[in-house]
mmCIF file of N, CA and C in Angstrom:
data_model
loop_
_atom_site.group_PDB
_atom_site.id
_atom_site.type_symbol
_atom_site.label_atom_id
_atom_site.label_comp_id
_atom_site.label_asym_id
_atom_site.label_seq_id
_atom_site.Cartn_x
_atom_site.Cartn_y
_atom_site.Cartn_z
ATOM 1 N N ILE Z 1 94.730 91.469 83.169
ATOM 2 C CA ILE Z 1 95.669 91.677 84.268
ATOM 3 C C ILE Z 1 95.218 90.808 85.432
ATOM 4 N N ARG Z 2 96.135 89.927 85.876
ATOM 5 C CA ARG Z 2 95.823 89.058 87.010
ATOM 6 C C ARG Z 2 96.923 89.184 88.055
ATOM 7 N N PRO Z 3 96.577 89.003 89.335
ATOM 8 C CA PRO Z 3 97.608 89.057 90.372
ATOM 9 C C PRO Z 3 98.647 87.961 90.160
ATOM 10 N N LYS Z 4 99.917 88.295 90.377
ATOM 11 C CA LYS Z 4 101.008 87.340 90.204
ATOM 12 C C LYS Z 4 101.669 86.953 91.517
ATOM 13 N N ALA Z 5 101.602 87.827 92.513
ATOM 14 C CA ALA Z 5 102.268 87.519 93.782
ATOM 15 C C ALA Z 5 101.599 88.271 94.925
ATOM 16 N N VAL Z 6 101.652 87.665 96.089
ATOM 17 C CA VAL Z 6 101.228 88.308 97.325
ATOM 18 C C VAL Z 6 102.484 88.506 98.160
ATOM 19 N N SER Z 7 102.628 89.683 98.747
ATOM 20 C CA SER Z 7 103.847 89.975 99.506
ATOM 21 C C SER Z 7 103.508 90.591 100.852
ATOM 22 N N PHE Z 8 104.492 90.544 101.747
ATOM 23 C CA PHE Z 8 104.400 91.191 103.046
ATOM 24 C C PHE Z 8 105.684 91.964 103.244
ATOM 25 N N GLU Z 9 105.556 93.213 103.637
ATOM 26 C CA GLU Z 9 106.717 94.081 103.765
ATOM 27 C C GLU Z 9 106.687 94.761 105.128
ATOM 28 N N LEU Z 10 107.839 94.825 105.766
ATOM 29 C CA LEU Z 10 108.016 95.538 107.026
ATOM 30 C C LEU Z 10 109.052 96.615 106.753
ATOM 31 N N PHE Z 11 108.693 97.874 106.944
ATOM 32 C CA PHE Z 11 109.636 98.954 106.642
ATOM 33 C C PHE Z 11 109.480 100.100 107.621
ATOM 34 N N GLY Z 12 110.498 100.931 107.669
ATOM 35 C CA GLY Z 12 110.495 102.070 108.570
ATOM 36 C C GLY Z 12 111.533 103.082 108.145
ATOM 37 N N ALA Z 13 111.737 104.069 108.997
ATOM 38 C CA ALA Z 13 112.668 105.146 108.674
ATOM 39 C C ALA Z 13 113.348 105.638 109.943
ATOM 40 N N LEU Z 14 114.486 106.273 109.764
ATOM 41 C CA LEU Z 14 115.159 106.959 110.859
ATOM 42 C C LEU Z 14 114.703 108.406 110.849
ATOM 43 N N GLY Z 15 113.979 108.804 111.869
ATOM 44 C CA GLY Z 15 113.433 110.152 111.908
ATOM 45 C C GLY Z 15 112.054 110.203 111.278
ATOM 46 N N ASP Z 16 111.681 111.397 110.824
ATOM 47 C CA ASP Z 16 110.383 111.586 110.186
ATOM 48 C C ASP Z 16 110.559 112.443 108.941
ATOM 49 N N ASP Z 17 109.477 113.064 108.472
ATOM 50 C CA ASP Z 17 109.579 113.862 107.238
ATOM 51 C C ASP Z 17 110.229 115.225 107.460
ATOM 52 N N ARG Z 18 110.599 115.542 108.705
ATOM 53 C CA ARG Z 18 111.245 116.825 108.995
ATOM 54 C C ARG Z 18 112.729 116.700 109.312
ATOM 55 N N ARG Z 19 113.097 115.639 110.049
ATOM 56 C CA ARG Z 19 114.495 115.494 110.462
ATOM 57 C C ARG Z 19 114.931 114.047 110.393
ATOM 58 N N PHE Z 20 116.182 113.848 109.995
ATOM 59 C CA PHE Z 20 116.795 112.526 109.964
ATOM 60 C C PHE Z 20 117.480 112.274 111.297
ATOM 61 N N GLY Z 21 117.351 111.071 111.832
ATOM 62 C CA GLY Z 21 118.026 110.728 113.073
ATOM 63 C C GLY Z 21 117.257 109.680 113.851
ATOM 64 N N PHE Z 22 117.788 109.333 115.010
ATOM 65 C CA PHE Z 22 117.176 108.306 115.844
ATOM 66 C C PHE Z 22 116.500 108.943 117.046
ATOM 67 N N TRP Z 23 115.214 109.128 116.941
ATOM 68 C CA TRP Z 23 114.381 109.591 118.042
ATOM 69 C C TRP Z 23 113.265 108.578 118.201
ATOM 70 N N PRO Z 24 113.304 107.738 119.216
ATOM 71 C CA PRO Z 24 112.305 106.669 119.364
ATOM 72 C C PRO Z 24 110.857 107.154 119.324
ATOM 73 N N SER Z 25 110.582 108.358 119.817
ATOM 74 C CA SER Z 25 109.198 108.852 119.812
ATOM 75 C C SER Z 25 108.739 109.283 118.423
ATOM 76 N N ARG Z 26 109.685 109.425 117.455
ATOM 77 C CA ARG Z 26 109.327 109.883 116.117
ATOM 78 C C ARG Z 26 109.587 108.818 115.049
ATOM 79 N N GLN Z 27 109.874 107.602 115.446
ATOM 80 C CA GLN Z 27 110.142 106.531 114.489
ATOM 81 C C GLN Z 27 108.852 106.094 113.809
ATOM 82 N N GLU Z 28 108.906 105.993 112.490
ATOM 83 C CA GLU Z 28 107.756 105.516 111.725
ATOM 84 C C GLU Z 28 108.045 104.089 111.252
ATOM 85 N N GLN Z 29 107.221 103.149 111.662
ATOM 86 C CA GLN Z 29 107.358 101.737 111.299
ATOM 87 C C GLN Z 29 106.033 101.256 110.716
ATOM 88 N N TYR Z 30 106.124 100.408 109.664
ATOM 89 C CA TYR Z 30 104.932 99.963 108.962
ATOM 90 C C TYR Z 30 104.986 98.479 108.638
ATOM 91 N N PHE Z 31 103.810 97.883 108.517
ATOM 92 C CA PHE Z 31 103.643 96.526 107.994
ATOM 93 C C PHE Z 31 102.669 96.627 106.831
ATOM 94 N N GLN Z 32 103.064 96.056 105.681
ATOM 95 C CA GLN Z 32 102.217 96.162 104.494
ATOM 96 C C GLN Z 32 102.050 94.838 103.771
ATOM 97 N N PRO Z 33 100.830 94.301 103.734
ATOM 98 C CA PRO Z 33 100.544 93.226 102.785
ATOM 99 C C PRO Z 33 100.271 93.860 101.418
ATOM 100 N N GLY Z 34 100.698 93.190 100.350
ATOM 101 C CA GLY Z 34 100.529 93.765 99.021
ATOM 102 C C GLY Z 34 100.266 92.710 97.966
ATOM 103 N N ILE Z 35 99.828 93.171 96.813
ATOM 104 C CA ILE Z 35 99.582 92.311 95.655
ATOM 105 C C ILE Z 35 100.335 92.905 94.474
ATOM 106 N N THR Z 36 101.053 92.043 93.736
ATOM 107 C CA THR Z 36 101.806 92.473 92.564
ATOM 108 C C THR Z 36 101.121 91.982 91.301
ATOM 109 N N PHE Z 37 100.988 92.872 90.343
ATOM 110 C CA PHE Z 37 100.417 92.573 89.030
ATOM 111 C C PHE Z 37 101.506 92.778 87.986
ATOM 112 N N HIS Z 38 101.629 91.877 87.037
ATOM 113 C CA HIS Z 38 102.552 92.051 85.913
ATOM 114 C C HIS Z 38 101.771 92.631 84.746
ATOM 115 N N LEU Z 39 102.296 93.705 84.189
ATOM 116 C CA LEU Z 39 101.658 94.393 83.067
ATOM 117 C C LEU Z 39 102.564 94.240 81.848
ATOM 118 N N GLY Z 40 102.331 93.241 81.058
ATOM 119 C CA GLY Z 40 103.217 92.973 79.932
ATOM 120 C C GLY Z 40 104.452 92.214 80.381
ATOM 121 N N ARG Z 41 105.536 92.297 79.602
ATOM 122 C CA ARG Z 41 106.749 91.542 79.909
ATOM 123 C C ARG Z 41 107.651 92.222 80.931
ATOM 124 N N SER Z 42 107.656 93.552 80.958
ATOM 125 C CA SER Z 42 108.643 94.259 81.759
ATOM 126 C C SER Z 42 108.090 95.077 82.918
ATOM 127 N N ALA Z 43 106.834 95.402 82.897
ATOM 128 C CA ALA Z 43 106.278 96.302 83.915
ATOM 129 C C ALA Z 43 105.533 95.522 84.988
ATOM 130 N N MET Z 44 105.604 96.047 86.200
ATOM 131 C CA MET Z 44 104.837 95.470 87.301
ATOM 132 C C MET Z 44 104.296 96.582 88.187
ATOM 133 N N LEU Z 45 103.189 96.304 88.808
ATOM 134 C CA LEU Z 45 102.501 97.245 89.664
ATOM 135 C C LEU Z 45 102.199 96.542 90.976
ATOM 136 N N THR Z 46 102.605 97.160 92.085
ATOM 137 C CA THR Z 46 102.338 96.600 93.410
ATOM 138 C C THR Z 46 101.482 97.586 94.184
ATOM 139 N N THR Z 47 100.431 97.093 94.790
ATOM 140 C CA THR Z 47 99.575 97.939 95.604
ATOM 141 C C THR Z 47 99.394 97.288 96.970
ATOM 142 N N GLY Z 48 99.233 98.118 97.989
ATOM 143 C CA GLY Z 48 99.064 97.573 99.325
ATOM 144 C C GLY Z 48 98.603 98.621 100.308
ATOM 145 N N TYR Z 49 98.219 98.151 101.474
ATOM 146 C CA TYR Z 49 97.777 99.001 102.569
ATOM 147 C C TYR Z 49 98.785 98.861 103.698
ATOM 148 N N ALA Z 50 99.533 99.924 103.971
ATOM 149 C CA ALA Z 50 100.548 99.896 105.021
ATOM 150 C C ALA Z 50 99.936 100.365 106.337
ATOM 151 N N MET Z 51 100.020 99.519 107.341
ATOM 152 C CA MET Z 51 99.474 99.834 108.657
ATOM 153 C C MET Z 51 100.583 100.362 109.551
ATOM 154 N N GLY Z 52 100.369 101.523 110.140
ATOM 155 C CA GLY Z 52 101.353 102.114 111.036
ATOM 156 C C GLY Z 52 101.473 101.305 112.317
ATOM 157 N N LEU Z 53 102.714 101.023 112.714
ATOM 158 C CA LEU Z 53 102.963 100.220 113.910
ATOM 159 C C LEU Z 53 103.428 101.055 115.100
ATOM 160 N N SER Z 54 103.716 102.313 114.887
ATOM 161 C CA SER Z 54 104.174 103.179 115.979
ATOM 162 C C SER Z 54 103.227 104.370 116.124
ATOM 163 N N LYS Z 55 103.374 105.094 117.225
ATOM 164 C CA LYS Z 55 102.484 106.227 117.482
ATOM 165 C C LYS Z 55 102.624 107.328 116.437
ATOM 166 N N SER Z 56 103.811 107.474 115.862
ATOM 167 C CA SER Z 56 104.039 108.571 114.915
ATOM 168 C C SER Z 56 103.760 108.190 113.468
ATOM 169 N N SER Z 57 103.399 106.955 113.188
ATOM 170 C CA SER Z 57 103.152 106.550 111.804
ATOM 171 C C SER Z 57 101.650 106.471 111.524
ATOM 172 N N ASP Z 58 101.284 106.967 110.343
ATOM 173 C CA ASP Z 58 99.894 106.911 109.880
ATOM 174 C C ASP Z 58 99.716 105.709 108.966
ATOM 175 N N ASP Z 59 98.484 105.288 108.772
ATOM 176 C CA ASP Z 59 98.208 104.242 107.790
ATOM 177 C C ASP Z 59 98.331 104.836 106.384
ATOM 178 N N LEU Z 60 98.839 104.040 105.441
ATOM 179 C CA LEU Z 60 99.100 104.522 104.084
ATOM 180 C C LEU Z 60 98.541 103.566 103.043
ATOM 181 N N MET Z 61 98.087 104.120 101.945
ATOM 182 C CA MET Z 61 97.819 103.331 100.746
ATOM 183 C C MET Z 61 99.029 103.553 99.855
ATOM 184 N N ARG Z 62 99.673 102.467 99.402
ATOM 185 C CA ARG Z 62 100.885 102.593 98.584
ATOM 186 C C ARG Z 62 100.669 101.960 97.224
ATOM 187 N N LEU Z 63 101.287 102.576 96.221
ATOM 188 C CA LEU Z 63 101.244 102.094 94.860
ATOM 189 C C LEU Z 63 102.654 102.215 94.296
ATOM 190 N N ASN Z 64 103.245 101.096 93.892
ATOM 191 C CA ASN Z 64 104.609 101.073 93.365
ATOM 192 C C ASN Z 64 104.596 100.580 91.934
ATOM 193 N N TRP Z 65 105.356 101.251 91.074
ATOM 194 C CA TRP Z 65 105.490 100.891 89.669
ATOM 195 C C TRP Z 65 106.916 100.427 89.463
ATOM 196 N N GLY Z 66 107.104 99.295 88.834
ATOM 197 C CA GLY Z 66 108.440 98.775 88.571
ATOM 198 C C GLY Z 66 108.620 98.423 87.108
ATOM 199 N N TRP Z 67 109.875 98.490 86.653
ATOM 200 C CA TRP Z 67 110.218 98.169 85.268
ATOM 201 C C TRP Z 67 111.460 97.309 85.284
ATOM 202 N N LYS Z 68 111.367 96.098 84.724
ATOM 203 C CA LYS Z 68 112.511 95.199 84.639
ATOM 204 C C LYS Z 68 113.306 95.502 83.383
ATOM 205 N N PHE Z 69 114.630 95.554 83.522
ATOM 206 C CA PHE Z 69 115.466 95.788 82.345
ATOM 207 C C PHE Z 69 116.717 94.935 82.415
#
């Protein structure tokens, strides 16, 4: 298994884990550099460290599994 791609992702949400909506003091925004690994022909695994950019967001370790079909 070798790394196939390096990525950068900027993501966020409206609201938090309790309520949906636009409250600027509760907005969670993140920046995540990541590395993608291809596992066989159809599967891929992306891992990264998401850094919180707002007061209400925590730092996260993320792991994503994908399947091409």
